[in-house]
Every structure is written in structure tokens, then in C-alpha cells.
Amino acid sequence: MKATRQQTGNSNTTSIADSYIVHSLPAIKKTWRHTYHAMPPIGWMNDPNGFCYALGKYHLFYQFYPYGAAWNSMHWGHYTSQDFVKWQLQPTALAPNGKADRDGCYSGSAIEKDGKLYLMYTSVLAGRQTQSLAVSADGVKFEKLGEVITSSDLPPDCVRSDFRDPKVFLRGGMFYALLGSMSVRDEGQILLYRSPDLMQWEYVNTIRRDMLTTRGIYECPDIFRTDGKDVILASPQGYEAQDWRYENMHSSIYMVGMLDVEKGVFDKEYEDEIDGGFDFYAPQTVRTPDGRIVMIAWMQMWSRTMPTAQHGWAGSMILPRELTLRDGKLFQSPVREIERYRWNPVSYANVLLTEDTRLKQVCGTKVELNVTFDLGTAGKTGVRLFKSAAHEVRVYYDRALDKVIFDRSDMGVEIACDAKERDAYVRSVRVSVKDNRLAMRIFLDVSGCEVFLNGGERTMTGNVYSDGCDISFFAEGGDASILSLDKYDIVV
Ligand code: FRU
């Protein structure tokens, strides 16, 4: 779809964006649109922003360019939800038209203070990144308050151009912000700032600094506290692959430890990749009123072909996930609210698998599959998804590799990727197989596939652009069986 107007600085407003959306919606083709994942009404979406619970509902803002399905001058789109599954489109929250943000309102976060909702975001102007605030009394219309952290607030050895994605949080009555940054020696960094009132900020310390971000900074830091630990999420640009981990161009990591906000020191105990699939970036978390930590993330990756762009949109979000720590490691499970949308349950038990086992009523592309395999003696045991006569996607355990493989190379659509990535078609993760059993919980949504392995010990997320809707199971090179299978249609 073609943009009907040129983007030029000050002429961007949220109301121009909103009337453009209303007029252009009929041009969007439904092909590959999800049914229960957040995606842009039209145009481009990247990072989730300002994911929070405020004024009685969940808010999901996002990096948004309404006028074309490619990254451009960033707005903040806005959805609200009561359950993380049904998303209500709200008026566009921010447009790049202020004194400091004419080239973009980049990523950031939100916090409620004195009954008002504040957005803290990166304002971009002529290659200069600063941090700005906006405020809303009703959670819908936002008024910009201007820059609150500028490059003069940076420690001397930081580059001035890359300084972004504030994550604001409250501790002991004081506001803090984590920020992505880069040193003059090309080290990726996470900086900590503090403020009594969201307006006056002072630098505390650099809580992480290393050479692992080979192409930039630690983007989009996030933090939550659970089980007496601090968990920091971040998206390091160009993180080097390590064996089967961090195989995407950019990865998202979690670090468990203790953050001393007074001294600005993070004592890290453990670090790992968050998702071992293809399409996962820039996660943010929210604490729900009932105390759960829920994470959302962009279900895409930079430098990839996005086949939906030809239909007028690109980018979507994962199904939000509940996070817990077990033995100091992150476990993920889909938000429990999704279970309210289960329909047409079908169950099987003790099914000996052949090389192509089809089960009656187990098919579809808007489904949840909950399967536990006995891996028997087979070399490969798993499931074919999005299957047609010509195409399929496979998720399976490979005994020789002792890994779970997500293979989308036969989906029927080519995806180009950055030369640094091994490929855009096969990813693998290691899971702990106990008693020769493996559990897979899989959510399909037209062109999205999320796999939770062994109760969320590892996850693999990938977009699948296919023409098929069949499902079959397989065992190759020996025997294996399905111990139990539950399948539901997800209808929203
Ligand atoms: C991460 C990111 C952020 C930036 C935003 C711009 O995907 O590069 O660092 O704020 O996207 O859209």
C-alpha cells in the first residue's frame, strides 16, 4: 500500500495519523493477519512501549509508522486490554512533531503517578537522542512535557548519538530509569538514572558495560523483581552467537541478580537467551494487579524480509507470557487468560507414531496444541504444522543433536536475513529431557507460531507464512508415541 502523504517533521500529528488509519483500513488484506495477537491496524509496528497497567486497564504502546509497512519516523500507537488477548485500538498517542522529536518518538516506558499516566520516551532530532516525557490524565490524550534527560546528563565517555529506550520504575519512593547507551570505545552499556519527580534526573552509574554488542547498544532494557531477585531484560544489538544460543541478528537476554539502586551496581548471577526462535525482540514486562509478571515482545526481527508488507502491514507482538524464576532460571508460559478462548477440545492418549500420523480433528492455524511425547527410540519425534501438499513447518526433538529444532525452510516463502545470521529458517534449543519425555505447548495464529517446551523451560517463536492448515505427528528412525494430546481452537 502506498503512503498518500510525505512525512515531513512538524506536519505529523496524532489526528492526521488517526484519520489516515480510518481511511486506509479497507485497503489492508486479511492474508496472514493474526486473530489473537496485537498487530498494527495498518503500517509498521516494532517494539512494545509503555507496557503497563494503569487507570484500570493494560496499556500497550508500540513503535508505529502508519503511512507505510516499513520503519520510518516513529509514532507511538496505542492499544488497551483487560486480558492481554483482546486489544482495543486507541488514538495514536505520540507523533514526531515536538521541538526535540521531529525525527521520531523512539521506544520507552510508562508509569502512573498521582493518577496520571506518564510516558518516558526517546526523542530524536537530527541524529541527537534525548529522553522526554508526556503525560495524560485520561490515558488516551497525551501532552508532551519536553526533554528531561539530555546528552549533558551523560557521563563523559559515552557517545551522544546512541542513548535511548528509558525504562522507568519506582523503588523506595524514588523513580529510576535504565537506559541503553554506548561508550566511546564501542562498549554496549546500560545506564541507571534517578529522579524524585520524573522531571529532574541525575546519573547514578553504569550497571553493565561490555564488548558483546558488536553492532551498537543494549536496546530496550527492562526490569522486574520476583522471588527477591532483580531480573533485567535487554536486547543487545549484534550479540555474537554462542553455540545454539543468540543465533538471530539481534538477541534478547535476561540477567538474574541483585540491583543496588543506591550504588548503581548490578550483581549478576545468571544470564541466558530469552527465546530461541526467529522472531523475538525488545521485550517489556508489566506487573498485573494479581501480582504476576507478564512479558510482551515484538514478534519480528530487524533486517528480515517481511512478507506481510505487501498487504499493508508489518510486525506484531507475541502472546503475552507469564514469567517465573525456577532455580534462578526464567520460565515462560502463555498468559492464563488465553484459556478463556479455548473451543472444541479434542484429546488423544497413547498414540504410537508413524512417519506421518494424522489425528481426526487435529488441524488448523488458530489453535493450541498441548502434547507430551514419549521419545522412545526414535531419532526424530515431533509435529508438522501449517502443512499442505507442498509445504510444512516442523518442530521436533533430534536425538542425535539432543536439541529441539524449529524448521521453517519448507514453508513456501523465502525470508532474506542479515549476512551475520546463519540463516532465517532453522533454530534449535537444548532442553532437559527427563524420563525420555518431552512436552510441547504450541500456539498457532495464522502466521505466528510460539512453542513452549517442557513447561516453559525454553521457548521458540517464529512467523510462518504458509498456505497449509494441516497438522501431523511423526517419529523417524525408531519408535515414539504421544502420551497425551489436547487440542483447542482459539476463537477470539
Ligand atoms: C529497538 C529500537 C530501539 C529504538 C526503536 C526505534 O528495536 O531500535 O532501540 O528506540 O527500535 O524504532
JSON list of N, CA and C in Angstrom, two decimals, residues 349-419:
[
{"chain": "A", "resi": 349, "resn": "ALA", "atom": "N", "xyz": [-4.75, -40.07, 23.70]},
{"chain": "A", "resi": 349, "resn": "ALA", "atom": "CA", "xyz": [-3.73, -40.60, 24.62]},
{"chain": "A", "resi": 349, "resn": "ALA", "atom": "C", "xyz": [-3.12, -41.85, 23.99]},
{"chain": "A", "resi": 350, "resn": "ASN", "atom": "N", "xyz": [-1.85, -42.08, 24.30]},
{"chain": "A", "resi": 350, "resn": "ASN", "atom": "CA", "xyz": [-1.15, -43.30, 23.87]},
{"chain": "A", "resi": 350, "resn": "ASN", "atom": "C", "xyz": [-1.32, -43.62, 22.39]},
{"chain": "A", "resi": 351, "resn": "VAL", "atom": "N", "xyz": [-0.76, -42.76, 21.57]},
{"chain": "A", "resi": 351, "resn": "VAL", "atom": "CA", "xyz": [-0.82, -42.96, 20.12]},
{"chain": "A", "resi": 351, "resn": "VAL", "atom": "C", "xyz": [0.58, -43.30, 19.64]},
{"chain": "A", "resi": 352, "resn": "LEU", "atom": "N", "xyz": [0.75, -44.51, 19.11]},
{"chain": "A", "resi": 352, "resn": "LEU", "atom": "CA", "xyz": [2.05, -44.89, 18.55]},
{"chain": "A", "resi": 352, "resn": "LEU", "atom": "C", "xyz": [2.24, -44.14, 17.23]},
{"chain": "A", "resi": 353, "resn": "LEU", "atom": "N", "xyz": [3.38, -43.53, 17.07]},
{"chain": "A", "resi": 353, "resn": "LEU", "atom": "CA", "xyz": [3.56, -42.66, 15.89]},
{"chain": "A", "resi": 353, "resn": "LEU", "atom": "C", "xyz": [4.19, -43.39, 14.72]},
{"chain": "A", "resi": 354, "resn": "THR", "atom": "N", "xyz": [3.73, -43.02, 13.53]},
{"chain": "A", "resi": 354, "resn": "THR", "atom": "CA", "xyz": [4.38, -43.46, 12.30]},
{"chain": "A", "resi": 354, "resn": "THR", "atom": "C", "xyz": [5.16, -42.26, 11.75]},
{"chain": "A", "resi": 355, "resn": "GLU", "atom": "N", "xyz": [5.57, -42.36, 10.51]},
{"chain": "A", "resi": 355, "resn": "GLU", "atom": "CA", "xyz": [6.27, -41.21, 9.92]},
{"chain": "A", "resi": 355, "resn": "GLU", "atom": "C", "xyz": [5.31, -40.10, 9.55]},
{"chain": "A", "resi": 356, "resn": "ASP", "atom": "N", "xyz": [4.00, -40.40, 9.60]},
{"chain": "A", "resi": 356, "resn": "ASP", "atom": "CA", "xyz": [3.02, -39.35, 9.28]},
{"chain": "A", "resi": 356, "resn": "ASP", "atom": "C", "xyz": [1.69, -39.72, 9.92]},
{"chain": "A", "resi": 357, "resn": "THR", "atom": "N", "xyz": [1.52, -39.37, 11.18]},
{"chain": "A", "resi": 357, "resn": "THR", "atom": "CA", "xyz": [0.30, -39.72, 11.92]},
{"chain": "A", "resi": 357, "resn": "THR", "atom": "C", "xyz": [-0.65, -38.52, 11.94]},
{"chain": "A", "resi": 358, "resn": "ARG", "atom": "N", "xyz": [-1.77, -38.70, 11.30]},
{"chain": "A", "resi": 358, "resn": "ARG", "atom": "CA", "xyz": [-2.78, -37.63, 11.33]},
{"chain": "A", "resi": 358, "resn": "ARG", "atom": "C", "xyz": [-3.87, -38.03, 12.31]},
{"chain": "A", "resi": 359, "resn": "LEU", "atom": "N", "xyz": [-4.34, -37.10, 13.07]},
{"chain": "A", "resi": 359, "resn": "LEU", "atom": "CA", "xyz": [-5.37, -37.41, 14.05]},
{"chain": "A", "resi": 359, "resn": "LEU", "atom": "C", "xyz": [-6.62, -36.61, 13.72]},
{"chain": "A", "resi": 360, "resn": "LYS", "atom": "N", "xyz": [-7.74, -37.31, 13.74]},
{"chain": "A", "resi": 360, "resn": "LYS", "atom": "CA", "xyz": [-9.01, -36.67, 13.38]},
{"chain": "A", "resi": 360, "resn": "LYS", "atom": "C", "xyz": [-9.25, -35.43, 14.22]},
{"chain": "A", "resi": 361, "resn": "GLN", "atom": "N", "xyz": [-9.68, -34.37, 13.59]},
{"chain": "A", "resi": 361, "resn": "GLN", "atom": "CA", "xyz": [-9.99, -33.08, 14.24]},
{"chain": "A", "resi": 361, "resn": "GLN", "atom": "C", "xyz": [-8.78, -32.34, 14.78]},
{"chain": "A", "resi": 362, "resn": "VAL", "atom": "N", "xyz": [-7.60, -32.84, 14.48]},
{"chain": "A", "resi": 362, "resn": "VAL", "atom": "CA", "xyz": [-6.40, -32.09, 14.90]},
{"chain": "A", "resi": 362, "resn": "VAL", "atom": "C", "xyz": [-5.82, -31.41, 13.65]},
{"chain": "A", "resi": 363, "resn": "CYS", "atom": "N", "xyz": [-6.23, -30.20, 13.44]},
{"chain": "A", "resi": 363, "resn": "CYS", "atom": "CA", "xyz": [-5.77, -29.42, 12.29]},
{"chain": "A", "resi": 363, "resn": "CYS", "atom": "C", "xyz": [-6.08, -27.95, 12.59]},
{"chain": "A", "resi": 364, "resn": "GLY", "atom": "N", "xyz": [-5.64, -27.06, 11.71]},
{"chain": "A", "resi": 364, "resn": "GLY", "atom": "CA", "xyz": [-5.98, -25.65, 11.87]},
{"chain": "A", "resi": 364, "resn": "GLY", "atom": "C", "xyz": [-4.77, -24.77, 12.07]},
{"chain": "A", "resi": 365, "resn": "THR", "atom": "N", "xyz": [-5.00, -23.47, 11.95]},
{"chain": "A", "resi": 365, "resn": "THR", "atom": "CA", "xyz": [-3.91, -22.50, 12.12]},
{"chain": "A", "resi": 365, "resn": "THR", "atom": "C", "xyz": [-4.24, -21.46, 13.19]},
{"chain": "A", "resi": 366, "resn": "LYS", "atom": "N", "xyz": [-5.34, -21.68, 13.92]},
{"chain": "A", "resi": 366, "resn": "LYS", "atom": "CA", "xyz": [-5.64, -20.80, 15.06]},
{"chain": "A", "resi": 366, "resn": "LYS", "atom": "C", "xyz": [-5.91, -21.72, 16.24]},
{"chain": "A", "resi": 367, "resn": "VAL", "atom": "N", "xyz": [-4.88, -22.38, 16.70]},
{"chain": "A", "resi": 367, "resn": "VAL", "atom": "CA", "xyz": [-5.07, -23.47, 17.65]},
{"chain": "A", "resi": 367, "resn": "VAL", "atom": "C", "xyz": [-4.01, -23.47, 18.75]},
{"chain": "A", "resi": 368, "resn": "GLU", "atom": "N", "xyz": [-4.36, -24.16, 19.82]},
{"chain": "A", "resi": 368, "resn": "GLU", "atom": "CA", "xyz": [-3.39, -24.52, 20.85]},
{"chain": "A", "resi": 368, "resn": "GLU", "atom": "C", "xyz": [-3.23, -26.03, 20.83]},
{"chain": "A", "resi": 369, "resn": "LEU", "atom": "N", "xyz": [-2.00, -26.48, 20.86]},
{"chain": "A", "resi": 369, "resn": "LEU", "atom": "CA", "xyz": [-1.70, -27.92, 20.93]},
{"chain": "A", "resi": 369, "resn": "LEU", "atom": "C", "xyz": [-0.89, -28.14, 22.19]},
{"chain": "A", "resi": 370, "resn": "ASN", "atom": "N", "xyz": [-1.29, -29.13, 22.95]},
{"chain": "A", "resi": 370, "resn": "ASN", "atom": "CA", "xyz": [-0.60, -29.45, 24.18]},
{"chain": "A", "resi": 370, "resn": "ASN", "atom": "C", "xyz": [-0.22, -30.91, 24.10]},
{"chain": "A", "resi": 371, "resn": "VAL", "atom": "N", "xyz": [1.01, -31.22, 23.79]},
{"chain": "A", "resi": 371, "resn": "VAL", "atom": "CA", "xyz": [1.35, -32.61, 23.52]},
{"chain": "A", "resi": 371, "resn": "VAL", "atom": "C", "xyz": [2.55, -33.05, 24.35]},
{"chain": "A", "resi": 372, "resn": "THR", "atom": "N", "xyz": [2.45, -34.26, 24.91]},
{"chain": "A", "resi": 372, "resn": "THR", "atom": "CA", "xyz": [3.60, -34.85, 25.59]},
{"chain": "A", "resi": 372, "resn": "THR", "atom": "C", "xyz": [4.01, -36.11, 24.85]},
{"chain": "A", "resi": 373, "resn": "PHE", "atom": "N", "xyz": [5.27, -36.14, 24.43]},
{"chain": "A", "resi": 373, "resn": "PHE", "atom": "CA", "xyz": [5.79, -37.29, 23.69]},
{"chain": "A", "resi": 373, "resn": "PHE", "atom": "C", "xyz": [6.57, -38.21, 24.62]},
{"chain": "A", "resi": 374, "resn": "ASP", "atom": "N", "xyz": [6.42, -39.52, 24.37]},
{"chain": "A", "resi": 374, "resn": "ASP", "atom": "CA", "xyz": [7.42, -40.46, 24.86]},
{"chain": "A", "resi": 374, "resn": "ASP", "atom": "C", "xyz": [8.38, -40.64, 23.68]},
{"chain": "A", "resi": 375, "resn": "LEU", "atom": "N", "xyz": [9.62, -40.24, 23.88]},
{"chain": "A", "resi": 375, "resn": "LEU", "atom": "CA", "xyz": [10.54, -40.17, 22.74]},
{"chain": "A", "resi": 375, "resn": "LEU", "atom": "C", "xyz": [11.07, -41.54, 22.31]},
{"chain": "A", "resi": 376, "resn": "GLY", "atom": "N", "xyz": [10.71, -42.59, 23.05]},
{"chain": "A", "resi": 376, "resn": "GLY", "atom": "CA", "xyz": [11.02, -43.98, 22.65]},
{"chain": "A", "resi": 376, "resn": "GLY", "atom": "C", "xyz": [12.45, -44.14, 22.18]},
{"chain": "A", "resi": 377, "resn": "THR", "atom": "N", "xyz": [12.58, -44.76, 21.00]},
{"chain": "A", "resi": 377, "resn": "THR", "atom": "CA", "xyz": [13.92, -44.99, 20.43]},
{"chain": "A", "resi": 377, "resn": "THR", "atom": "C", "xyz": [14.15, -44.13, 19.19]},
{"chain": "A", "resi": 378, "resn": "ALA", "atom": "N", "xyz": [13.13, -43.31, 18.83]},
{"chain": "A", "resi": 378, "resn": "ALA", "atom": "CA", "xyz": [13.18, -42.59, 17.55]},
{"chain": "A", "resi": 378, "resn": "ALA", "atom": "C", "xyz": [14.34, -41.60, 17.49]},
{"chain": "A", "resi": 379, "resn": "GLY", "atom": "N", "xyz": [14.82, -41.38, 16.28]},
{"chain": "A", "resi": 379, "resn": "GLY", "atom": "CA", "xyz": [15.87, -40.38, 16.06]},
{"chain": "A", "resi": 379, "resn": "GLY", "atom": "C", "xyz": [15.27, -38.98, 16.06]},
{"chain": "A", "resi": 380, "resn": "LYS", "atom": "N", "xyz": [14.07, -38.87, 15.47]},
{"chain": "A", "resi": 380, "resn": "LYS", "atom": "CA", "xyz": [13.38, -37.58, 15.42]},
{"chain": "A", "resi": 380, "resn": "LYS", "atom": "C", "xyz": [11.91, -37.79, 15.77]},
{"chain": "A", "resi": 381, "resn": "THR", "atom": "N", "xyz": [11.40, -36.94, 16.64]},
{"chain": "A", "resi": 381, "resn": "THR", "atom": "CA", "xyz": [10.00, -37.07, 17.07]},
{"chain": "A", "resi": 381, "resn": "THR", "atom": "C", "xyz": [9.39, -35.67, 17.14]},
{"chain": "A", "resi": 382, "resn": "GLY", "atom": "N", "xyz": [8.27, -35.47, 16.46]},
{"chain": "A", "resi": 382, "resn": "GLY", "atom": "CA", "xyz": [7.70, -34.12, 16.53]},
{"chain": "A", "resi": 382, "resn": "GLY", "atom": "C", "xyz": [6.43, -33.94, 15.74]},
{"chain": "A", "resi": 383, "resn": "VAL", "atom": "N", "xyz": [6.24, -32.71, 15.30]},
{"chain": "A", "resi": 383, "resn": "VAL", "atom": "CA", "xyz": [4.96, -32.33, 14.69]},
{"chain": "A", "resi": 383, "resn": "VAL", "atom": "C", "xyz": [5.22, -31.49, 13.44]},
{"chain": "A", "resi": 384, "resn": "ARG", "atom": "N", "xyz": [4.36, -31.73, 12.44]},
{"chain": "A", "resi": 384, "resn": "ARG", "atom": "CA", "xyz": [4.36, -30.88, 11.25]},
{"chain": "A", "resi": 384, "resn": "ARG", "atom": "C", "xyz": [3.18, -29.92, 11.36]},
{"chain": "A", "resi": 385, "resn": "LEU", "atom": "N", "xyz": [3.45, -28.66, 11.11]},
{"chain": "A", "resi": 385, "resn": "LEU", "atom": "CA", "xyz": [2.42, -27.63, 11.25]},
{"chain": "A", "resi": 385, "resn": "LEU", "atom": "C", "xyz": [2.26, -26.91, 9.91]},
{"chain": "A", "resi": 386, "resn": "PHE", "atom": "N", "xyz": [1.16, -26.19, 9.76]},
{"chain": "A", "resi": 386, "resn": "PHE", "atom": "CA", "xyz": [0.92, -25.40, 8.54]},
{"chain": "A", "resi": 386, "resn": "PHE", "atom": "C", "xyz": [1.19, -26.27, 7.29]},
{"chain": "A", "resi": 387, "resn": "LYS", "atom": "N", "xyz": [0.67, -27.47, 7.32]},
{"chain": "A", "resi": 387, "resn": "LYS", "atom": "CA", "xyz": [1.03, -28.44, 6.27]},
{"chain": "A", "resi": 387, "resn": "LYS", "atom": "C", "xyz": [0.05, -28.39, 5.11]},
{"chain": "A", "resi": 388, "resn": "SER", "atom": "N", "xyz": [0.59, -28.37, 3.90]},
{"chain": "A", "resi": 388, "resn": "SER", "atom": "CA", "xyz": [-0.22, -28.51, 2.69]},
{"chain": "A", "resi": 388, "resn": "SER", "atom": "C", "xyz": [0.46, -29.60, 1.87]},
{"chain": "A", "resi": 389, "resn": "ALA", "atom": "N", "xyz": [-0.02, -29.83, 0.65]},
{"chain": "A", "resi": 389, "resn": "ALA", "atom": "CA", "xyz": [0.61, -30.86, -0.18]},
{"chain": "A", "resi": 389, "resn": "ALA", "atom": "C", "xyz": [2.08, -30.52, -0.41]},
{"chain": "A", "resi": 390, "resn": "ALA", "atom": "N", "xyz": [2.39, -29.24, -0.52]},
{"chain": "A", "resi": 390, "resn": "ALA", "atom": "CA", "xyz": [3.75, -28.85, -0.90]},
{"chain": "A", "resi": 390, "resn": "ALA", "atom": "C", "xyz": [4.59, -28.34, 0.26]},
{"chain": "A", "resi": 391, "resn": "HIS", "atom": "N", "xyz": [3.95, -27.86, 1.32]},
{"chain": "A", "resi": 391, "resn": "HIS", "atom": "CA", "xyz": [4.71, -27.14, 2.34]},
{"chain": "A", "resi": 391, "resn": "HIS", "atom": "C", "xyz": [4.44, -27.64, 3.76]},
{"chain": "A", "resi": 392, "resn": "GLU", "atom": "N", "xyz": [5.37, -27.36, 4.63]},
{"chain": "A", "resi": 392, "resn": "GLU", "atom": "CA", "xyz": [5.19, -27.71, 6.05]},
{"chain": "A", "resi": 392, "resn": "GLU", "atom": "C", "xyz": [6.27, -27.03, 6.88]},
{"chain": "A", "resi": 393, "resn": "VAL", "atom": "N", "xyz": [5.99, -26.97, 8.17]},
{"chain": "A", "resi": 393, "resn": "VAL", "atom": "CA", "xyz": [6.96, -26.46, 9.15]},
{"chain": "A", "resi": 393, "resn": "VAL", "atom": "C", "xyz": [7.11, -27.57, 10.18]},
{"chain": "A", "resi": 394, "resn": "ARG", "atom": "N", "xyz": [8.32, -27.84, 10.65]},
{"chain": "A", "resi": 394, "resn": "ARG", "atom": "CA", "xyz": [8.49, -28.96, 11.59]},
{"chain": "A", "resi": 394, "resn": "ARG", "atom": "C", "xyz": [9.09, -28.49, 12.91]},
{"chain": "A", "resi": 395, "resn": "VAL", "atom": "N", "xyz": [8.53, -28.97, 13.98]},
{"chain": "A", "resi": 395, "resn": "VAL", "atom": "CA", "xyz": [9.12, -28.75, 15.31]},
{"chain": "A", "resi": 395, "resn": "VAL", "atom": "C", "xyz": [9.35, -30.13, 15.90]},
{"chain": "A", "resi": 396, "resn": "TYR", "atom": "N", "xyz": [10.59, -30.49, 16.20]},
{"chain": "A", "resi": 396, "resn": "TYR", "atom": "CA", "xyz": [10.86, -31.87, 16.62]},
{"chain": "A", "resi": 396, "resn": "TYR", "atom": "C", "xyz": [12.10, -31.98, 17.49]},
{"chain": "A", "resi": 397, "resn": "TYR", "atom": "N", "xyz": [12.12, -33.07, 18.22]},
{"chain": "A", "resi": 397, "resn": "TYR", "atom": "CA", "xyz": [13.31, -33.40, 19.01]},
{"chain": "A", "resi": 397, "resn": "TYR", "atom": "C", "xyz": [14.24, -34.24, 18.15]},
{"chain": "A", "resi": 398, "resn": "ASP", "atom": "N", "xyz": [15.50, -33.86, 18.09]},
{"chain": "A", "resi": 398, "resn": "ASP", "atom": "CA", "xyz": [16.50, -34.60, 17.33]},
{"chain": "A", "resi": 398, "resn": "ASP", "atom": "C", "xyz": [17.44, -35.26, 18.34]},
{"chain": "A", "resi": 399, "resn": "ARG", "atom": "N", "xyz": [17.34, -36.59, 18.41]},
{"chain": "A", "resi": 399, "resn": "ARG", "atom": "CA", "xyz": [18.10, -37.30, 19.45]},
{"chain": "A", "resi": 399, "resn": "ARG", "atom": "C", "xyz": [19.62, -37.16, 19.24]},
{"chain": "A", "resi": 400, "resn": "ALA", "atom": "N", "xyz": [20.05, -37.22, 17.98]},
{"chain": "A", "resi": 400, "resn": "ALA", "atom": "CA", "xyz": [21.50, -37.15, 17.73]},
{"chain": "A", "resi": 400, "resn": "ALA", "atom": "C", "xyz": [22.06, -35.81, 18.21]},
{"chain": "A", "resi": 401, "resn": "LEU", "atom": "N", "xyz": [21.27, -34.76, 18.02]},
{"chain": "A", "resi": 401, "resn": "LEU", "atom": "CA", "xyz": [21.74, -33.42, 18.43]},
{"chain": "A", "resi": 401, "resn": "LEU", "atom": "C", "xyz": [21.36, -33.10, 19.87]},
{"chain": "A", "resi": 402, "resn": "ASP", "atom": "N", "xyz": [20.43, -33.89, 20.42]},
{"chain": "A", "resi": 402, "resn": "ASP", "atom": "CA", "xyz": [19.84, -33.64, 21.73]},
{"chain": "A", "resi": 402, "resn": "ASP", "atom": "C", "xyz": [19.30, -32.20, 21.82]},
{"chain": "A", "resi": 403, "resn": "LYS", "atom": "N", "xyz": [18.56, -31.83, 20.77]},
{"chain": "A", "resi": 403, "resn": "LYS", "atom": "CA", "xyz": [18.01, -30.48, 20.72]},
{"chain": "A", "resi": 403, "resn": "LYS", "atom": "C", "xyz": [16.62, -30.51, 20.09]},
{"chain": "A", "resi": 404, "resn": "VAL", "atom": "N", "xyz": [15.86, -29.47, 20.37]},
{"chain": "A", "resi": 404, "resn": "VAL", "atom": "CA", "xyz": [14.58, -29.29, 19.67]},
{"chain": "A", "resi": 404, "resn": "VAL", "atom": "C", "xyz": [14.82, -28.34, 18.51]},
{"chain": "A", "resi": 405, "resn": "ILE", "atom": "N", "xyz": [14.31, -28.72, 17.35]},
{"chain": "A", "resi": 405, "resn": "ILE", "atom": "CA", "xyz": [14.55, -27.96, 16.13]},
{"chain": "A", "resi": 405, "resn": "ILE", "atom": "C", "xyz": [13.23, -27.35, 15.66]},
{"chain": "A", "resi": 406, "resn": "PHE", "atom": "N", "xyz": [13.27, -26.10, 15.27]},
{"chain": "A", "resi": 406, "resn": "PHE", "atom": "CA", "xyz": [12.12, -25.43, 14.63]},
{"chain": "A", "resi": 406, "resn": "PHE", "atom": "C", "xyz": [12.61, -25.15, 13.20]},
{"chain": "A", "resi": 407, "resn": "ASP", "atom": "N", "xyz": [12.00, -25.84, 12.24]},
{"chain": "A", "resi": 407, "resn": "ASP", "atom": "CA", "xyz": [12.48, -25.76, 10.85]},
{"chain": "A", "resi": 407, "resn": "ASP", "atom": "C", "xyz": [11.35, -25.21, 9.97]},
{"chain": "A", "resi": 408, "resn": "ARG", "atom": "N", "xyz": [11.54, -23.98, 9.47]},
{"chain": "A", "resi": 408, "resn": "ARG", "atom": "CA", "xyz": [10.52, -23.38, 8.62]},
{"chain": "A", "resi": 408, "resn": "ARG", "atom": "C", "xyz": [11.01, -23.27, 7.17]},
{"chain": "A", "resi": 409, "resn": "SER", "atom": "N", "xyz": [12.03, -24.07, 6.83]},
{"chain": "A", "resi": 409, "resn": "SER", "atom": "CA", "xyz": [12.63, -23.93, 5.49]},
{"chain": "A", "resi": 409, "resn": "SER", "atom": "C", "xyz": [11.69, -24.37, 4.38]},
{"chain": "A", "resi": 410, "resn": "ASP", "atom": "N", "xyz": [10.69, -25.21, 4.71]},
{"chain": "A", "resi": 410, "resn": "ASP", "atom": "CA", "xyz": [9.75, -25.66, 3.67]},
{"chain": "A", "resi": 410, "resn": "ASP", "atom": "C", "xyz": [8.41, -24.92, 3.74]},
{"chain": "A", "resi": 411, "resn": "MET", "atom": "N", "xyz": [8.39, -23.74, 4.33]},
{"chain": "A", "resi": 411, "resn": "MET", "atom": "CA", "xyz": [7.08, -23.09, 4.49]},
{"chain": "A", "resi": 411, "resn": "MET", "atom": "C", "xyz": [6.55, -22.52, 3.17]},
{"chain": "A", "resi": 412, "resn": "GLY", "atom": "N", "xyz": [7.43, -22.36, 2.19]},
{"chain": "A", "resi": 412, "resn": "GLY", "atom": "CA", "xyz": [6.95, -21.92, 0.88]},
{"chain": "A", "resi": 412, "resn": "GLY", "atom": "C", "xyz": [7.18, -20.44, 0.59]},
{"chain": "A", "resi": 413, "resn": "VAL", "atom": "N", "xyz": [7.75, -19.72, 1.54]},
{"chain": "A", "resi": 413, "resn": "VAL", "atom": "CA", "xyz": [8.03, -18.30, 1.33]},
{"chain": "A", "resi": 413, "resn": "VAL", "atom": "C", "xyz": [9.49, -18.05, 1.72]},
{"chain": "A", "resi": 414, "resn": "GLU", "atom": "N", "xyz": [10.19, -17.31, 0.93]},
{"chain": "A", "resi": 414, "resn": "GLU", "atom": "CA", "xyz": [11.60, -17.04, 1.25]},
{"chain": "A", "resi": 414, "resn": "GLU", "atom": "C", "xyz": [11.74, -15.83, 2.16]},
{"chain": "A", "resi": 415, "resn": "ILE", "atom": "N", "xyz": [12.65, -15.95, 3.12]},
{"chain": "A", "resi": 415, "resn": "ILE", "atom": "CA", "xyz": [12.93, -14.84, 4.03]},
{"chain": "A", "resi": 415, "resn": "ILE", "atom": "C", "xyz": [14.42, -14.53, 3.92]},
{"chain": "A", "resi": 416, "resn": "ALA", "atom": "N", "xyz": [14.73, -13.33, 3.51]},
{"chain": "A", "resi": 416, "resn": "ALA", "atom": "CA", "xyz": [16.13, -12.92, 3.49]},
{"chain": "A", "resi": 416, "resn": "ALA", "atom": "C", "xyz": [16.50, -12.40, 4.88]},
{"chain": "A", "resi": 417, "resn": "CYS", "atom": "N", "xyz": [17.75, -12.54, 5.25]},
{"chain": "A", "resi": 417, "resn": "CYS", "atom": "CA", "xyz": [18.17, -12.03, 6.56]},
{"chain": "A", "resi": 417, "resn": "CYS", "atom": "C", "xyz": [19.55, -11.40, 6.46]},
{"chain": "A", "resi": 418, "resn": "ASP", "atom": "N", "xyz": [19.98, -10.82, 7.54]},
{"chain": "A", "resi": 418, "resn": "ASP", "atom": "CA", "xyz": [21.30, -10.20, 7.60]},
{"chain": "A", "resi": 418, "resn": "ASP", "atom": "C", "xyz": [22.39, -11.27, 7.37]},
{"chain": "A", "resi": 419, "resn": "ALA", "atom": "N", "xyz": [23.45, -10.87, 6.71]},
{"chain": "A", "resi": 419, "resn": "ALA", "atom": "CA", "xyz": [24.53, -11.81, 6.39]},
{"chain": "A", "resi": 419, "resn": "ALA", "atom": "C", "xyz": [25.14, -12.42, 7.65]}
]
